[in-house]
Each structure stands twice: as structure tokens, then as C-alpha cells.
Short mmCIF file of C-alpha atoms in Angstrom, two decimals:
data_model
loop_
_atom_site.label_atom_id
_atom_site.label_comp_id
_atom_site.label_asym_id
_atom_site.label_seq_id
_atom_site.Cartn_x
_atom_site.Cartn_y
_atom_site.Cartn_z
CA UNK A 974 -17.59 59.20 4.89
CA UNK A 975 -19.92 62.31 4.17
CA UNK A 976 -19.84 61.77 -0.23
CA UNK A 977 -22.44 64.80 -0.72
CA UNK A 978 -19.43 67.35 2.01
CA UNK A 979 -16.60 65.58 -0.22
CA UNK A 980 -18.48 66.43 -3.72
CA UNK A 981 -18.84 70.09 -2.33
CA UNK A 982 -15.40 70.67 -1.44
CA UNK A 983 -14.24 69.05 -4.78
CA UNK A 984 -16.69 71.28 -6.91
CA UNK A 985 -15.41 74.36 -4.45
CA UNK A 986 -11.93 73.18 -5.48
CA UNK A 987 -12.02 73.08 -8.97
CA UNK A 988 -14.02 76.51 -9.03
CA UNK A 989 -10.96 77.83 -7.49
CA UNK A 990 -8.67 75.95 -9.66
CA UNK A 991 -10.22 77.14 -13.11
CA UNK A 992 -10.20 80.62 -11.41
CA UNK A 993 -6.55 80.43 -11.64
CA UNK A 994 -6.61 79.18 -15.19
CA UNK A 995 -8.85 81.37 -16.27
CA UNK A 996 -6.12 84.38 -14.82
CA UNK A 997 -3.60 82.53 -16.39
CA UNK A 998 -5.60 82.65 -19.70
CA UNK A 999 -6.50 86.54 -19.11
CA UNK A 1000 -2.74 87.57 -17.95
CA UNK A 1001 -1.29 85.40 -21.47
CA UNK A 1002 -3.78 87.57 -23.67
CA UNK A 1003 -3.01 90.86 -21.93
CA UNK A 1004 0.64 89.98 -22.69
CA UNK A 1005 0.08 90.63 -26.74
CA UNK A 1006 -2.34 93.67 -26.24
CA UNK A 1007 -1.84 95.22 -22.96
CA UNK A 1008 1.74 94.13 -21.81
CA UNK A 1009 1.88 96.63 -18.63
CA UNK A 1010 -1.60 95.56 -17.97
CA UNK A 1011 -0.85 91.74 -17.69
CA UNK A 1012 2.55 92.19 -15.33
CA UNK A 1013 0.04 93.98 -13.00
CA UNK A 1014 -2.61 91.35 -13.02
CA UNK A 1015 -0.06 88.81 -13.02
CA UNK A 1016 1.44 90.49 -9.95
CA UNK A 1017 -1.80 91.22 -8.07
CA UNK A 1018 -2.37 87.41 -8.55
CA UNK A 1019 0.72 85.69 -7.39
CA UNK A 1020 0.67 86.76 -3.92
CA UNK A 1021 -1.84 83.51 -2.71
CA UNK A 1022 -4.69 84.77 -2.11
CA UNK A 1023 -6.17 83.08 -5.70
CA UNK A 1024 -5.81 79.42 -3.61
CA UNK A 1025 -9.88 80.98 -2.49
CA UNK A 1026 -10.96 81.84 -5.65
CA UNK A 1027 -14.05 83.84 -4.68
CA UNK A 1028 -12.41 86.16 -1.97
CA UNK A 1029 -9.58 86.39 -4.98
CA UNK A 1030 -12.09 88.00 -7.29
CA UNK A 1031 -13.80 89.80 -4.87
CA UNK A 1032 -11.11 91.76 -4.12
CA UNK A 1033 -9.95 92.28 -8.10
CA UNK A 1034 -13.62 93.27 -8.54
CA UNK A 1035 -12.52 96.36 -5.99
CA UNK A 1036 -9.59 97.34 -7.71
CA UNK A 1037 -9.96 96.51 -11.19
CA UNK A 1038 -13.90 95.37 -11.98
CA UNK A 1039 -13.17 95.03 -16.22
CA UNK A 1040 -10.43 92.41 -15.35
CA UNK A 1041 -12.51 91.13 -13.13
CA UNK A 1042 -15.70 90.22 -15.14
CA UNK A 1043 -12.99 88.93 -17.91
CA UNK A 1044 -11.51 86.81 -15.40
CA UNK A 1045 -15.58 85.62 -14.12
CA UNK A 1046 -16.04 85.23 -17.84
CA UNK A 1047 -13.52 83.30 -19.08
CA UNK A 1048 -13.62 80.78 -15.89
CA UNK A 1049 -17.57 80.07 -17.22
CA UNK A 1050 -16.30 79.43 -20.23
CA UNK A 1051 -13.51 76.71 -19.32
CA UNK A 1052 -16.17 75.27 -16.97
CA UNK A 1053 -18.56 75.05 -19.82
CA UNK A 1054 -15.96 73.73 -21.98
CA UNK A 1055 -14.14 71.08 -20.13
CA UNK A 1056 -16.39 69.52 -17.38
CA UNK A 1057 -17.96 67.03 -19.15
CA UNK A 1058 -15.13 65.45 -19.54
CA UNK A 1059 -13.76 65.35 -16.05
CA UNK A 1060 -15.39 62.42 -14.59
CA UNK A 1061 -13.58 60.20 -17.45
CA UNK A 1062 -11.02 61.48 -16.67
CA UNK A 1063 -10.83 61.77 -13.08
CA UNK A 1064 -11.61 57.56 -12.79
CA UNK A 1065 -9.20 56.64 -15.54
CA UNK A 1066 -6.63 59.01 -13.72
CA UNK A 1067 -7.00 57.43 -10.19
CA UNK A 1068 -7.31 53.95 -11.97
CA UNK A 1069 -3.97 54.09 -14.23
CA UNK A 1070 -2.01 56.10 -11.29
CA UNK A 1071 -2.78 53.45 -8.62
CA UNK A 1072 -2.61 50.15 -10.92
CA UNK A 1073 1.48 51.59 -11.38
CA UNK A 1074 1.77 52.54 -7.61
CA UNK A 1075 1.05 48.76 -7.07
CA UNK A 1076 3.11 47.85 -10.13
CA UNK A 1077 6.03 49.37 -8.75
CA UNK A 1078 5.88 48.13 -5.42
CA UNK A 1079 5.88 44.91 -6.33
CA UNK A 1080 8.58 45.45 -8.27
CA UNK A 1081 10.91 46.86 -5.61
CA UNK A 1082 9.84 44.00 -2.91
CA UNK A 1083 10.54 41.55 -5.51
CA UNK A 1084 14.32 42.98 -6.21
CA UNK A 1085 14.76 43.07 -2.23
CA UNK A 1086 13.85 39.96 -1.72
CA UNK A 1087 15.90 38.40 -4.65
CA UNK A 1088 18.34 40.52 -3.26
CA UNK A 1089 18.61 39.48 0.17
CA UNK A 1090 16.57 36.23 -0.06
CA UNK A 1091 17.09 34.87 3.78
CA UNK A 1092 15.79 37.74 5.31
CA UNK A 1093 12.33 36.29 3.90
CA UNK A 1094 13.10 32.76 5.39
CA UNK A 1095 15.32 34.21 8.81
CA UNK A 1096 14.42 37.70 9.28
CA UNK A 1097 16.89 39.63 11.11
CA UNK A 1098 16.10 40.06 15.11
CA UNK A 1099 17.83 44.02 14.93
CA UNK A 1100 16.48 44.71 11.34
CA UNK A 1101 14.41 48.48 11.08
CA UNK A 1102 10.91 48.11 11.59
CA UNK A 1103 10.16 48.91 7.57
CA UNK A 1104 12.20 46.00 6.56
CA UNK A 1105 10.21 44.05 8.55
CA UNK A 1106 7.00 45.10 7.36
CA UNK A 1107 8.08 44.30 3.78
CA UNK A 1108 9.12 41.05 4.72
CA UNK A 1109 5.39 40.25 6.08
CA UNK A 1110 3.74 41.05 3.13
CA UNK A 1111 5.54 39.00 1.07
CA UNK B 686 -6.26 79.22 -24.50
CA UNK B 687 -4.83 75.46 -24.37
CA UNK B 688 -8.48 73.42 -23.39
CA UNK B 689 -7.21 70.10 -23.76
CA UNK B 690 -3.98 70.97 -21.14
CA UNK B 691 -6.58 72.99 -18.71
CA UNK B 692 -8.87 69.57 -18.59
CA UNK B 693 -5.50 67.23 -17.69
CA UNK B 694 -4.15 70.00 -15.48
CA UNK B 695 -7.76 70.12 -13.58
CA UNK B 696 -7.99 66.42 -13.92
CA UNK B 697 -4.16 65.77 -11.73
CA UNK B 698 -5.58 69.04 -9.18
CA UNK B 699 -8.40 66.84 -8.70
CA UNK B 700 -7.00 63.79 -8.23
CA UNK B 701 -4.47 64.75 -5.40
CA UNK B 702 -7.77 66.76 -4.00
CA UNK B 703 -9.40 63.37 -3.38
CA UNK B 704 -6.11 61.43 -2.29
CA UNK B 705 -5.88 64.38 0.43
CA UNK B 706 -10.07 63.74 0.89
CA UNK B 707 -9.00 59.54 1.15
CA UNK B 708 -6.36 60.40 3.57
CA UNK B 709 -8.73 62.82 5.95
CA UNK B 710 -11.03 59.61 5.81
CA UNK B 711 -8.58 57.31 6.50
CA UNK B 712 -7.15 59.34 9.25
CA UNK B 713 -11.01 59.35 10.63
CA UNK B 714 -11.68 55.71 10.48
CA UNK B 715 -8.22 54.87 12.13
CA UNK B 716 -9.34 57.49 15.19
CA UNK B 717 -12.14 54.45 15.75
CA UNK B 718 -9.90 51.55 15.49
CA UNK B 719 -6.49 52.67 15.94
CA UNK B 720 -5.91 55.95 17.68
CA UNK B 721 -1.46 55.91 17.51
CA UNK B 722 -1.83 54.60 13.43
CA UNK B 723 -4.10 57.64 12.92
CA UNK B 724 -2.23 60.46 15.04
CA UNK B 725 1.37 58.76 12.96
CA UNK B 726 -0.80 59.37 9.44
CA UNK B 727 -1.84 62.80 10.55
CA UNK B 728 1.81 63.88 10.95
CA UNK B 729 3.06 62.02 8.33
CA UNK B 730 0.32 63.61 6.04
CA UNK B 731 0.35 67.06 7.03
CA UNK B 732 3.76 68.16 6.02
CA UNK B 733 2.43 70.19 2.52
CA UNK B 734 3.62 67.08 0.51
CA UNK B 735 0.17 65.71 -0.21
CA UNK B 736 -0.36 68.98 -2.99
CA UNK B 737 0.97 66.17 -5.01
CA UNK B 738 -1.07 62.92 -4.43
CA UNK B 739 1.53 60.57 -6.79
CA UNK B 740 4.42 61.45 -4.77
CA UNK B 741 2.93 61.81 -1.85
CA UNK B 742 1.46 57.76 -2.30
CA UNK B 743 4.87 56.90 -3.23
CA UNK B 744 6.60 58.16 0.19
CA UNK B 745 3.61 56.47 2.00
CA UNK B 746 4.29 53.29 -0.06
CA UNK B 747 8.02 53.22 1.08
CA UNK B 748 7.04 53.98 5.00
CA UNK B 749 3.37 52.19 5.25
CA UNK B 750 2.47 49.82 2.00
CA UNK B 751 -0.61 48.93 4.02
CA UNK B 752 -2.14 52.47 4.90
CA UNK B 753 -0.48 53.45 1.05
CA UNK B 754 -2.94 50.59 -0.59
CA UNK B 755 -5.96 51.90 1.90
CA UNK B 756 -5.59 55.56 0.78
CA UNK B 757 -5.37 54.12 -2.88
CA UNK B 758 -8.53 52.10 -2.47
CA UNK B 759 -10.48 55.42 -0.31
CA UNK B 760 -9.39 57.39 -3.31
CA UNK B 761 -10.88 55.15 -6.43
CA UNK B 762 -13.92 54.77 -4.36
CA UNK B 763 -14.56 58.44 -3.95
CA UNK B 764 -13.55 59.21 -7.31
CA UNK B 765 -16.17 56.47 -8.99
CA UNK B 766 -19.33 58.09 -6.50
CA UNK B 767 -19.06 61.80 -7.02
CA UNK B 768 -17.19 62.22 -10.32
CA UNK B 769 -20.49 61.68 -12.29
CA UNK B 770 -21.94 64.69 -10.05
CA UNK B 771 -18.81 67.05 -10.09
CA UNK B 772 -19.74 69.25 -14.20
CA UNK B 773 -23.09 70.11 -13.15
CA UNK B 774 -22.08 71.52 -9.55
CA UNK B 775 -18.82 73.39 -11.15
CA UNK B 776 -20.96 74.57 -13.94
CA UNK B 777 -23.66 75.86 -11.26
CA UNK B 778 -21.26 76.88 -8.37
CA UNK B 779 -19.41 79.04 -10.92
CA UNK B 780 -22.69 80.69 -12.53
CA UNK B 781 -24.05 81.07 -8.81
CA UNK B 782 -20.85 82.88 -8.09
CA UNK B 783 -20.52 84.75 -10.96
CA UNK B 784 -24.21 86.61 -10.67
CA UNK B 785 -23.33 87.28 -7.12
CA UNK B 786 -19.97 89.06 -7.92
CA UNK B 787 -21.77 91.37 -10.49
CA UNK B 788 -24.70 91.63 -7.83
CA UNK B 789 -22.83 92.95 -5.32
CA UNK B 790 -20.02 94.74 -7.22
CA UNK B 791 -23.57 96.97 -8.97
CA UNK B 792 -25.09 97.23 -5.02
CA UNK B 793 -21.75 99.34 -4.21
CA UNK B 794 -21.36 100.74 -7.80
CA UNK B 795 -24.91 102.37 -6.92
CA UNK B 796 -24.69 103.36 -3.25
CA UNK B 797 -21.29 104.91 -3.88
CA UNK B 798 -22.99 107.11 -6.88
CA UNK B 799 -26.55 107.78 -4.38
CA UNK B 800 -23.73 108.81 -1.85
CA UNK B 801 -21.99 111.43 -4.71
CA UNK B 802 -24.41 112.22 -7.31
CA UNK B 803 -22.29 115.28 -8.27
CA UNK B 804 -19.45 113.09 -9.11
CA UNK B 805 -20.93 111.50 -12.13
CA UNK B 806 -21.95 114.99 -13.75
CA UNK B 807 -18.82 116.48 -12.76
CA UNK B 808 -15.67 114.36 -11.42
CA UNK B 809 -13.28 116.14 -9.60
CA UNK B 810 -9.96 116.25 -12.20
CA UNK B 811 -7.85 115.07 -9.18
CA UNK B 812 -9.48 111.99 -8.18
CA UNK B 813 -8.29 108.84 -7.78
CA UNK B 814 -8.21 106.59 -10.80
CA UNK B 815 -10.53 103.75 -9.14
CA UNK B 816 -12.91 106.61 -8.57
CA UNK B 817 -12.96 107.85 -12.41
CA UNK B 818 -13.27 103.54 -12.96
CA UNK B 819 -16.93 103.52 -11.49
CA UNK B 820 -17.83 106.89 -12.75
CA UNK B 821 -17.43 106.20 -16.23
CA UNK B 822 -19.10 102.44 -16.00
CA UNK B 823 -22.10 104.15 -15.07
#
């Protein structure tokens, strides 16, 4: 597992992601003072090619460079704003989501098997192979 | 601008980001010890469902609890070693990017106006609105 090639492609990831939100932000504020002007950017944006947020401004920057440097401007500022608390909660995300992944499961293998409770004792010889695995890990 | 709603958005992008990153390690280690386990992850992975890590765990729960509870594991792992690192390199990568987009938008900006130096005295009344853009940000 190459950590430092996974951090990179994260960071690369999220500069692409607050990108979007900062177009998102731009096209919402153009929709009070310039409303032709934000169904164009929001156009120009939804076709894509904002999923590579660098090629995505890149080619803005050739049509329309003022939206562009708003867009560059208001991604530094998000950035600025929220990264410092990211790795919070990032861990307490991943954490919370996977303790009620397990919480679940257990849940449903414990209704099957209250449910059909000689399959754990006798399991079926033509049962489905998933069955089967459940029963195992009981 | 909603910050509080941009950090949990980015927060949930990155968290399926790293379940996809557990799953491309997972699928890796399995190529060492089992070869048909990692090809049947592959496929099972690589249908567009992982953009969302929570349901894509809970369809890998109901096929393979094992390989669900291994991803799960890969994922909290690679969330508690790179998170800490992850503000400075989005705060950096999206400076970096930004000089380099006004860098290379004022590199054209300039040869285009060293290529028509008559323009920017005098534009031609019937040329193209991108063209009057860059003469009068000059």
C-alpha cells in the first residue's frame, strides 16, 4: 500500500471537488446579480469535464478568464476555510459509518437465524452459496 | 456560501474516495493470495456504484461480509495515516495550481498582444467578443 500515492490522489481529489463547490458557490451568486451570466456558467460546467478540476479551469480560463479567477479564488478560500477540519472529520466519518455497517449486519444475521434456526444446526445441502456463507460466520 | 455543508459534503466525497482507494488495495493484495477472489471484487467493484462508499459497503456486505469487513478495516486504516497530512497538501496543491493558471493564462495574454500590437490601440469593431476580453484586461 503506497500511503504517500494514496494521500496525493486524495489531496488531487478534493482539489477537484472544492473546484466544483467553489462553481457552485460562483453560479448561486451570479444568480442574484448576473442571472444570464450564471445559466451560462452553470451550463459550461455541467457537461463533466469539472470531475478534472484543473483541465476544467483551464479551459474556462480560455473562454471566460474573470469567471475563471473568481472560480480559482473562491476554491482558495473554501480550502483555507474548511481543511482544518477535515481530518476530524474524515476519521469520525469512516469510524461512525463502519461501527453501523457492522451494527446492521449483525442485526440481519441475527433475524435469519432466529428465523430459520436449523439451517445453523443442519444447513441445507442445495442452499445458495450466500446463505451458506452467513451460516459460517455465525 | 454554506461552509459548514461544503466541509460534510467534502468530508462523505472523501470518504467513498478512500473506500474506492481500500477496495483498489484490497483488490491488489487478493492478486497475491487469491487471484479468482480478486478478479470477482474487480467486477463486482467496477460497476460505477462505489461513487457512493455506504451503499456500495452495504451491497458488498449482503454478497461478501468477509471482503465487506476487509474493505471497512483498509478504509479506517488509510483514513487514520494520511488524514492528518491531507489541509496542508489541498491548501498547497490549490495555491500551486492557482499561480500556474494565472501564469500561463498572462504567457498567452502577452504573446497574443506581441503577435497584434495594433489591436490594443485600435480593436477592430467587428471582433470577436473573447478578443475585445483580453484587449481590455491589458
Amino acid at each position: 500500500m503506497d500511503l504517500k500515492q494514496v494521500a496525493k490522489d486524495t489531496a488531487k481529489t478534493i482539489v477537484s471537488y472544492l473546484t466544483y463547490q467553489a462553481v457552485r458557490t460562483v453560479v448561486a451568486q451570479l444568480r442574484e446579480t448576473n442571472p444570464p451570466l450564471s445559466i451560462w456558467l452553470n451550463g459550461f460546467s455541467s457537461t463533466g469535464k469539472i470531475q478534472d478540476g484543473e483541465a476544467y479551469l483551464q479551459e474556462l480560463l480560455d473562454t471566460n478568464q474573470q469567471l475563471a479567477f473568481r472560480v480559482m479564488t473562491v476554491r482558495a478560500h473554501l480550502a483555507e476555510e474548511i481543511s482544518d477540519f477535515l481530518p476530524e472529520m474524515i476519521r469520525t466519518g469512516i469510524q461512525q459509518a463502519n461501527v453501523e455497517h457492522r451494527r446492521q449486519y449483525l442485526e440481519r444475521v441475527t433475524q435469519l437465524s432466529s428465523l430459520e434456526p436449523l439451517s445453523i444446526a443442519e444447513p441445507p445441502v442445495d442452499s445458495e452459496p450466500e446463505s451458506d456463507d452467513l451460516d459460517e460466520s455465525i
